Coordinates of C-alpha atoms in Angstrom, one line a residue:
M34 CA -24.8 32.0 -28.7
L35 CA -25.9 35.4 -27.7
A36 CA -22.3 36.2 -28.6
G37 CA -22.8 34.4 -31.6
V38 CA -25.1 36.4 -32.5
I39 CA -23.7 39.5 -31.2
T40 CA -20.0 39.6 -33.3
P41 CA -20.2 39.5 -36.4
P42 CA -22.5 42.5 -36.9
I43 CA -20.1 44.7 -34.2
I44 CA -17.2 43.8 -36.7
L45 CA -18.1 44.3 -39.9
A46 CA -20.1 47.2 -38.5
N47 CA -16.2 49.1 -37.4
A48 CA -14.5 47.7 -40.8
A49 CA -17.3 49.7 -43.1
N50 CA -16.8 52.6 -40.3
L51 CA -20.9 52.5 -39.7
T52 CA -22.2 55.4 -37.6
P53 CA -23.7 54.5 -34.4
D54 CA -27.3 53.8 -35.0
Q55 CA -26.4 51.5 -38.0
Q56 CA -23.8 50.1 -36.0
R57 CA -26.9 49.7 -33.7
Y58 CA -29.4 48.9 -35.6
L59 CA -27.5 45.9 -36.8
V60 CA -27.0 44.4 -34.3
S61 CA -30.5 44.1 -33.7
T62 CA -31.4 42.4 -36.8
S63 CA -29.5 39.9 -36.5
L64 CA -31.6 39.1 -33.1
I65 CA -34.2 39.5 -35.1
V66 CA -33.3 37.8 -37.7
C67 CA -31.4 35.0 -36.5
G68 CA -34.9 34.2 -33.9
I69 CA -37.3 34.0 -37.4
L70 CA -35.1 31.6 -39.6
S71 CA -34.3 29.5 -36.3
S72 CA -38.1 29.0 -35.8
I73 CA -37.9 28.1 -40.2
Q74 CA -35.6 25.5 -39.6
I75 CA -37.5 24.5 -36.1
T76 CA -41.0 24.4 -38.2
R77 CA -39.4 21.9 -41.1
F78 CA -42.4 23.0 -44.3
H79 CA -42.9 21.0 -47.0
I80 CA -42.9 22.0 -51.0
W81 CA -46.3 21.0 -52.6
R82 CA -46.1 19.3 -55.2
T83 CA -42.1 17.6 -54.1
P84 CA -40.2 15.7 -51.9
Y85 CA -38.5 18.8 -51.3
Y86 CA -38.8 20.5 -47.0
I87 CA -37.2 24.0 -45.6
G88 CA -36.0 23.1 -42.3
T89 CA -34.9 20.3 -40.1
G90 CA -37.8 19.6 -37.7
L91 CA -35.2 19.7 -35.0
I92 CA -34.5 22.4 -32.4
S93 CA -31.5 23.8 -33.5
V94 CA -30.8 27.7 -33.9
V95 CA -29.3 29.8 -36.7
G96 CA -27.1 31.8 -36.2
T97 CA -24.6 34.7 -38.0
S98 CA -22.0 33.1 -39.8
F99 CA -18.4 34.2 -38.7
A100 CA -17.3 32.3 -42.5
T101 CA -18.6 35.7 -44.0
I102 CA -16.4 38.4 -41.5
P103 CA -12.7 38.2 -43.2
V104 CA -14.2 37.8 -46.2
A105 CA -16.3 40.9 -46.1
T106 CA -13.6 42.9 -44.4
G107 CA -11.0 42.6 -46.8
A108 CA -13.7 43.5 -49.1
L109 CA -13.9 46.7 -47.6
S110 CA -10.3 47.0 -47.3
Q111 CA -10.0 46.6 -50.9
M112 CA -13.4 49.1 -50.9
Y113 CA -11.6 51.8 -49.5
A114 CA -8.1 51.5 -51.1
T115 CA -9.9 51.7 -55.1
G116 CA -12.2 55.0 -53.6
F117 CA -15.2 53.1 -53.6
C118 CA -15.7 53.4 -50.4
P119 CA -15.1 57.0 -49.0
T120 CA -12.2 58.7 -47.3
S121 CA -11.3 62.7 -46.2
P122 CA -8.5 64.7 -47.2
T123 CA -6.3 63.0 -43.8
G124 CA -6.3 59.5 -45.6
Q125 CA -9.4 59.3 -42.2
K126 CA -11.7 56.4 -43.4
L127 CA -15.5 57.5 -43.9
P128 CA -18.8 56.0 -43.5
C129 CA -19.7 53.2 -45.5
P130 CA -23.0 52.1 -45.9
D131 CA -22.9 51.5 -50.0
G132 CA -20.2 49.1 -49.3
Y133 CA -22.0 46.9 -46.4
G134 CA -25.6 47.0 -49.1
A135 CA -23.2 45.8 -51.9
I136 CA -21.5 42.7 -50.1
L137 CA -25.2 41.8 -48.7
G138 CA -26.9 42.3 -52.4
T139 CA -23.9 40.2 -53.8
A140 CA -24.4 37.4 -50.3
A141 CA -27.6 37.5 -51.7
C142 CA -26.8 36.2 -55.5
C143 CA -24.1 33.9 -54.4
A144 CA -26.5 32.1 -51.2
L145 CA -28.5 30.5 -54.7
L146 CA -25.4 27.7 -54.9
E147 CA -26.2 27.0 -51.4
I148 CA -30.0 26.9 -53.2
G149 CA -28.8 24.8 -55.5
M150 CA -26.4 22.1 -53.3
S151 CA -29.6 21.6 -51.4
F152 CA -31.3 19.7 -54.7
T153 CA -27.6 17.5 -54.5
S154 CA -27.9 13.7 -52.6
P155 CA -25.6 14.3 -49.2
R156 CA -23.8 11.8 -50.6
M157 CA -22.1 12.4 -53.0
L158 CA -22.0 16.6 -51.1
K159 CA -20.1 14.4 -49.7
K160 CA -17.9 12.6 -51.8
I161 CA -17.6 15.9 -53.1
F162 CA -16.3 17.9 -50.6
P163 CA -14.6 15.5 -47.9
P164 CA -13.2 15.9 -44.5
I165 CA -10.1 17.2 -46.3
V166 CA -11.4 19.6 -48.2
T167 CA -13.7 21.6 -45.9
G168 CA -11.8 20.6 -42.1
P169 CA -9.0 23.7 -43.1
T170 CA -10.5 25.4 -44.4
V171 CA -12.8 26.1 -41.5
M172 CA -9.7 26.2 -40.2
L173 CA -7.6 29.1 -41.2
I174 CA -11.8 31.3 -41.1
G175 CA -10.9 31.4 -37.6
V176 CA -6.7 31.5 -38.2
N177 CA -7.6 34.8 -39.8
L178 CA -10.6 35.5 -37.7
I179 CA -8.4 35.4 -34.7
S180 CA -6.2 38.3 -35.6
S181 CA -9.4 40.1 -35.2
G182 CA -10.5 39.2 -31.2
F183 CA -6.6 40.0 -31.2
K184 CA -6.1 43.9 -31.9
N185 CA -9.7 44.4 -30.2
W186 CA -7.9 42.7 -27.4
A187 CA -5.3 45.0 -27.0
G188 CA -7.7 48.0 -27.7
G189 CA -9.2 48.2 -31.2
S190 CA -9.0 47.0 -34.8
G191 CA -9.5 50.2 -36.3
D192 CA -6.9 53.1 -37.1
C193 CA -5.7 53.7 -34.0
F194 CA -4.4 49.9 -34.5
G195 CA -1.6 51.5 -35.8
R196 CA -0.6 54.6 -32.8
P197 CA -1.6 57.6 -34.8
Q198 CA 1.2 60.8 -33.0
T199 CA -1.9 63.0 -33.9
G200 CA -5.8 63.5 -35.3
L201 CA -8.3 61.3 -33.8
F202 CA -7.3 57.9 -33.7
R203 CA -4.0 58.5 -31.9
L204 CA -5.8 57.4 -29.2
C205 CA -8.4 53.9 -28.6
P206 CA -10.9 53.6 -29.0
N207 CA -10.7 57.8 -29.7
I208 CA -9.4 61.2 -27.6
N209 CA -12.9 61.6 -26.7
A210 CA -13.7 58.3 -25.4
P211 CA -14.0 58.3 -21.3
R212 CA -10.7 56.3 -21.0
P213 CA -8.7 56.7 -23.7
L214 CA -5.1 54.8 -24.3
P215 CA -2.9 54.3 -26.7
W216 CA -3.4 51.0 -28.5
G217 CA -1.8 48.2 -26.6
S218 CA -1.7 49.8 -23.6
A219 CA -1.8 46.8 -20.2
E220 CA -5.0 48.3 -18.8
F221 CA -6.8 47.3 -22.5
I222 CA -5.0 43.7 -22.0
G223 CA -5.8 43.6 -18.3
L224 CA -9.5 43.3 -19.3
G225 CA -9.2 41.0 -22.3
F226 CA -8.0 39.0 -19.6
S227 CA -10.6 39.7 -17.4
V228 CA -12.4 37.3 -20.0
F229 CA -10.5 35.6 -20.8
I230 CA -10.0 33.6 -17.6
T231 CA -13.9 33.4 -16.4
I232 CA -14.7 31.4 -19.2
I233 CA -11.5 29.3 -18.3
I234 CA -12.8 29.6 -14.5
C235 CA -16.3 28.9 -15.1
E236 CA -15.5 25.4 -17.0
R237 CA -13.5 23.7 -13.6
F238 CA -16.0 25.1 -11.5
G239 CA -19.0 25.4 -13.0
A240 CA -22.5 24.2 -12.9
P241 CA -22.8 22.8 -16.5
I242 CA -25.2 26.1 -17.2
M243 CA -22.6 27.6 -15.9
K244 CA -20.3 25.7 -18.5
S245 CA -22.8 26.2 -21.8
T246 CA -23.3 29.5 -20.3
A247 CA -19.0 30.6 -19.5
V248 CA -18.9 32.8 -22.4
V249 CA -22.0 35.5 -22.0
I250 CA -20.9 35.3 -18.5
G251 CA -17.2 36.1 -18.8
L252 CA -18.8 38.7 -21.4
L253 CA -20.3 40.5 -18.6
V254 CA -18.1 40.2 -16.3
G255 CA -15.9 41.6 -18.2
C256 CA -18.9 44.3 -18.9
I257 CA -18.8 45.1 -15.2
I258 CA -15.0 46.1 -14.3
A259 CA -15.7 48.2 -17.5
G260 CA -18.0 49.6 -15.6
A261 CA -16.9 50.0 -12.5
T262 CA -13.0 51.0 -13.9
G263 CA -14.6 53.3 -16.5
Y264 CA -13.8 52.3 -19.8
F265 CA -18.3 52.4 -21.0
D266 CA -19.0 54.9 -22.9
R267 CA -23.5 55.1 -21.9
K268 CA -23.6 58.2 -23.8
P269 CA -24.5 56.2 -27.2
I270 CA -27.6 54.3 -24.8
D271 CA -28.9 57.0 -23.5
A272 CA -28.3 58.8 -27.0
A273 CA -30.4 55.9 -28.4
P274 CA -34.5 56.1 -28.3
A275 CA -36.0 52.9 -26.4
V276 CA -38.1 51.6 -29.6
S277 CA -36.9 52.4 -33.3
F278 CA -39.5 50.9 -36.4
I279 CA -38.0 49.6 -39.6
W280 CA -37.1 51.2 -42.4
V281 CA -34.8 53.0 -39.7
H282 CA -31.7 52.3 -42.0
T283 CA -31.9 51.4 -45.8
F284 CA -28.1 49.8 -47.5
K285 CA -28.4 50.5 -51.1
L286 CA -27.7 47.1 -52.5
S287 CA -25.6 46.3 -55.5
V288 CA -23.2 43.4 -56.5
Y289 CA -19.0 43.8 -56.1
G290 CA -17.7 41.1 -58.4
P291 CA -14.9 40.7 -56.0
I292 CA -16.2 38.9 -54.1
V293 CA -18.4 36.7 -55.8
L294 CA -15.5 33.8 -55.3
P295 CA -14.8 33.5 -52.7
L296 CA -18.3 34.4 -51.0
L297 CA -19.5 31.0 -53.2
A298 CA -16.5 28.5 -51.2
V299 CA -18.4 30.2 -48.4
Y300 CA -21.1 28.6 -49.3
M301 CA -20.1 25.6 -49.3
V302 CA -18.2 25.8 -46.4
L303 CA -21.9 26.4 -44.8
A304 CA -23.9 24.3 -46.7
M305 CA -20.8 21.8 -46.0
E306 CA -21.4 22.7 -42.1
A307 CA -24.6 23.0 -42.2
I308 CA -25.2 18.8 -43.1
G309 CA -22.6 18.0 -39.7
D310 CA -25.1 20.3 -37.5
I311 CA -28.2 18.8 -39.0
T312 CA -26.5 15.3 -38.4
A313 CA -25.1 15.7 -35.0
T314 CA -28.8 17.2 -34.0
C315 CA -30.4 14.1 -35.4
D316 CA -28.2 11.8 -32.9
V317 CA -29.0 14.0 -29.3
S318 CA -32.1 13.8 -30.8
R319 CA -32.1 9.3 -31.1
L320 CA -33.1 10.5 -34.6
E321 CA -32.0 8.0 -37.5
V322 CA -27.9 10.0 -38.8
D323 CA -28.9 7.4 -43.0
G324 CA -31.7 6.8 -44.7
D325 CA -34.2 8.4 -46.4
M326 CA -35.7 11.0 -43.2
Y327 CA -31.8 11.8 -43.2
D328 CA -31.7 11.9 -46.4
S329 CA -34.2 14.4 -46.8
R330 CA -33.9 16.5 -43.0
I331 CA -30.0 17.1 -45.2
Q332 CA -31.8 18.8 -48.2
G333 CA -34.4 20.5 -46.2
G334 CA -32.0 22.3 -44.2
I335 CA -29.1 23.2 -47.3
L336 CA -32.3 25.1 -48.9
A337 CA -33.7 26.8 -45.5
D338 CA -30.1 28.1 -45.2
G339 CA -29.6 29.0 -48.2
L340 CA -32.7 30.5 -48.9
N341 CA -32.2 32.2 -44.7
G342 CA -28.9 33.4 -46.5
Y343 CA -31.4 35.2 -49.2
A344 CA -33.7 36.7 -47.5
C345 CA -30.5 38.4 -44.6
C346 CA -31.4 41.5 -47.7
F347 CA -34.8 41.8 -47.1
W348 CA -34.5 41.8 -43.5
L349 CA -32.0 43.5 -42.9
I350 CA -33.3 46.8 -44.5
V351 CA -37.1 46.7 -43.5
M352 CA -36.6 45.3 -39.7
G353 CA -37.2 47.3 -36.7
V354 CA -35.1 47.4 -34.2
F355 CA -35.4 48.0 -30.2
A356 CA -31.8 50.9 -29.7
K357 CA -31.4 50.5 -26.3
F358 CA -30.5 47.3 -26.3
A359 CA -28.4 46.9 -29.1
A360 CA -26.6 50.2 -28.2
A361 CA -25.6 48.7 -24.5
L362 CA -23.8 45.6 -27.8
V363 CA -22.2 48.6 -29.4
A364 CA -21.0 50.4 -25.9
I365 CA -19.4 47.4 -25.7
P366 CA -15.0 48.2 -24.7
S367 CA -13.0 46.7 -27.2
A368 CA -10.7 45.4 -25.5
V369 CA -14.2 43.5 -23.6
L370 CA -15.0 42.1 -27.1
G371 CA -11.0 41.3 -27.6
G372 CA -11.0 39.0 -24.9
M373 CA -14.9 37.2 -26.5
T374 CA -14.3 36.6 -29.8
T375 CA -10.4 35.1 -29.9
F376 CA -11.9 32.6 -27.6
L377 CA -14.9 32.6 -30.0
F378 CA -12.4 32.4 -33.4
S379 CA -10.2 30.1 -31.5
S380 CA -12.7 28.4 -31.1
V381 CA -13.1 27.7 -34.8
T382 CA -10.1 26.9 -35.6
V383 CA -9.8 23.8 -32.9
S384 CA -13.5 22.8 -34.7
G385 CA -11.5 22.5 -38.3
I386 CA -9.2 20.4 -36.7
R387 CA -11.7 18.2 -35.8
I388 CA -12.8 18.1 -38.8
I389 CA -9.4 17.6 -40.2
S390 CA -8.8 13.8 -37.7
T391 CA -11.8 12.2 -38.9
T392 CA -10.1 11.2 -42.1
P393 CA -7.2 9.0 -42.0
F394 CA -3.7 10.5 -42.6
T395 CA -2.1 8.6 -45.4
R396 CA 0.0 9.8 -47.5
R397 CA -2.5 10.8 -50.3
T398 CA -4.2 13.0 -47.5
R399 CA -1.0 14.4 -45.9
F400 CA 0.2 15.2 -49.6
I401 CA -2.8 17.5 -50.2
L402 CA -2.9 19.3 -46.7
A403 CA 0.2 20.1 -47.5
A404 CA -0.1 21.6 -50.4
G405 CA -3.4 23.3 -48.9
F406 CA -1.4 24.8 -46.4
T407 CA 1.5 25.8 -48.7
L408 CA -0.5 28.5 -50.2
G409 CA -3.9 28.8 -47.8
L410 CA -1.3 29.7 -44.3
G411 CA 1.6 32.5 -46.7
A412 CA -1.6 34.3 -47.6
T413 CA -3.2 34.2 -44.1
M414 CA -0.2 35.1 -42.3
V415 CA 0.7 37.6 -45.0
P416 CA -1.7 39.0 -46.7
N417 CA -0.7 41.1 -48.9
W418 CA 1.7 39.2 -50.9
F419 CA -0.5 38.8 -54.1
A420 CA -1.0 42.8 -54.1
F421 CA 1.8 44.0 -55.9
V422 CA 0.8 41.1 -59.0
F423 CA -1.2 43.4 -61.6
T424 CA 0.1 47.1 -62.0
Y425 CA -2.8 48.1 -64.4
K426 CA -3.5 51.5 -63.5
G427 CA -5.8 52.3 -66.6
D428 CA -10.0 53.8 -66.9
N429 CA -11.2 50.1 -68.1
R430 CA -12.9 49.1 -64.8
A431 CA -14.1 46.2 -65.4
L432 CA -10.0 44.2 -66.1
S433 CA -9.7 46.0 -62.0
G434 CA -12.0 44.5 -60.9
F435 CA -11.2 41.4 -62.2
Y436 CA -7.7 41.6 -61.1
N437 CA -9.3 43.2 -57.8
A438 CA -11.3 39.3 -57.5
I439 CA -8.0 37.4 -58.6
V440 CA -6.1 39.6 -55.9
L441 CA -9.2 39.2 -53.2
I442 CA -9.8 36.0 -53.8
M443 CA -5.0 35.0 -53.3
E444 CA -5.2 36.9 -50.6
T445 CA -7.7 35.2 -48.3
G446 CA -6.4 31.9 -47.6
F447 CA -9.6 29.8 -46.9
A448 CA -11.2 30.1 -50.1
V449 CA -7.4 29.4 -51.9
V450 CA -7.1 26.4 -48.8
A451 CA -11.2 25.8 -50.2
F452 CA -9.9 25.2 -54.0
V453 CA -6.3 23.2 -53.9
N454 CA -6.9 20.7 -51.6
L455 CA -10.5 21.1 -53.8
A456 CA -9.0 20.0 -57.0
L457 CA -6.1 17.4 -55.3
N458 CA -8.7 15.2 -53.5
L459 CA -9.9 14.8 -57.1
M460 CA -7.5 14.7 -59.0
L461 CA -4.6 12.1 -57.0
P462 CA -5.8 8.2 -57.1
E463 CA -6.8 6.7 -54.1
E464 CA -4.5 4.3 -53.8
I465 CA -5.0 0.6 -52.9
E466 CA -2.4 0.4 -50.8
D467 CA -2.7 3.7 -49.4
E468 CA -3.3 2.5 -45.8
E469 CA 0.0 3.0 -43.3
T470 CA 1.1 0.2 -40.8
P471 CA 1.2 1.7 -37.4
E472 CA 4.6 1.8 -36.0
L473 CA 4.8 -0.2 -33.0
T474 CA 6.6 0.7 -30.6
A475 CA 9.4 -2.4 -29.0
N476 CA 7.2 -3.4 -26.3
E477 CA 3.9 -3.3 -28.8
A478 CA 6.5 -5.2 -31.4
D479 CA 7.9 -7.4 -28.4
E480 CA 3.5 -9.0 -27.4
V481 CA 2.6 -9.2 -31.0
A482 CA 6.1 -11.9 -32.1
D483 CA 4.8 -13.6 -28.4
R484 CA 1.5 -13.3 -29.3
E485 CA 2.3 -14.9 -32.9
E486 CA 5.4 -17.8 -31.6
W487 CA 2.0 -18.5 -29.1
E488 CA 0.1 -19.6 -32.2
R489 CA 2.7 -21.2 -34.2
I490 CA 3.3 -23.4 -30.5
R491 CA -0.5 -24.2 -30.2
K492 CA -0.7 -25.2 -34.3
G493 CA 2.4 -28.1 -33.5
R494 CA 0.4 -29.4 -30.9
K495 CA -2.6 -29.7 -33.7
D496 CA -1.5 -31.1 -35.9
E497 CA 0.3 -34.0 -33.8
E498 CA -2.9 -34.9 -32.6
G499 CA -4.3 -35.4 -36.0
G500 CA -3.2 -35.3 -39.4
V501 CA -4.9 -34.1 -42.9
S502 CA -6.2 -35.5 -45.7
E503 CA -6.0 -33.8 -48.9
D504 CA -9.8 -34.0 -49.1
G505 CA -9.2 -31.4 -45.8
V506 CA -10.9 -34.3 -43.9
G507 CA -8.9 -34.8 -40.5
A508 CA -7.6 -37.8 -39.3
K509 CA -6.1 -39.0 -36.0
V510 CA -2.6 -41.1 -36.5
V511 CA -2.1 -44.3 -35.3

């Protein structure tokens, strides 16, 4: 849980090139906000004079979502390319807090969709967003994120990734780090493997509690090895104050049009993800997973999920931070963080595959999956495939923003597969004989033939012992 909470703010802060103080602020605020919003989910508030609730009343944790990372990082890259975020004369990307504020403001507006979905029947939501839609979407979110994790595993996903020959980032994470090395050095790869191997060892030999916390244990082991070998930088930790207060950092909120549609797709996925989480929590808590009470928990859970996303903007601005703890998390070497996050992102991919496996693999299902993956996987593997379609260079900002929105959507693989699968699932009719007969091996076919032969023999013996009259009453043969 801890690893999942701190990873998104670290990745987004790096993508926006925020200052170390701002990075610490985001990490600590994520922890505080998750604690507050989890209490809302667990408490379950009744909305006065309505049949609706906020929260489930079940023990569950509300954490940051990986689903927003591909959209946010893609938007920040586009902001730097269009001049929304500043760059130096040499082309180096400068801190862009306004870009991060634009993402927060847009997310707050798009969260209204999930709030509206909470008042829709869960059965209707499951019909509109079946596993054939949500499964591929979750899967491609994980596939997209694995790239970021692997870059960090090899040294960093920032400016040092391209191995420039000169400048501050010719070594990773930069030339001022305690032990900077070129991107992809064996030392970085080894640090990442120390985390990955520790996770495997915990799963194979560890007690149940160790298996549940294998990711955190792997992160701790990687940090210990990095500290012992001189890769851990203590300067940011020493420079950070012990405690910080609210309003230390603020972000100018705005709406960035190109990410509206991708974020709407994200919130649709989050709503269906919330339904699955609540259903699983009810199941392990030995509570009913059907009926009015279950529907009310689904409604309350989705509404809380949407309101919590809407409230994140406020808390991310006003929440105080504990700077020392945040500084320690931000100071984790990229290779160690990459070894952990790559495993987490792969788990997201596997979750998507599991969701897909819950639907029968009929011809219709296979066609929808193939059509969605045609564009979704292609856009994930070649992100800039749609970058040169529009050549407009005029001064019309509205038109440029519209083109940028289309480009960002078409370059976001999970958004493409979500829209394609959703449309095809609603358009293609369900066939009566869509279920295919399973293939039989030679031995299985022989067993089936033997059973059918014995049935014919028994039926023949019964016919010899007694007849059947026209009115269906059996008669003894004399």
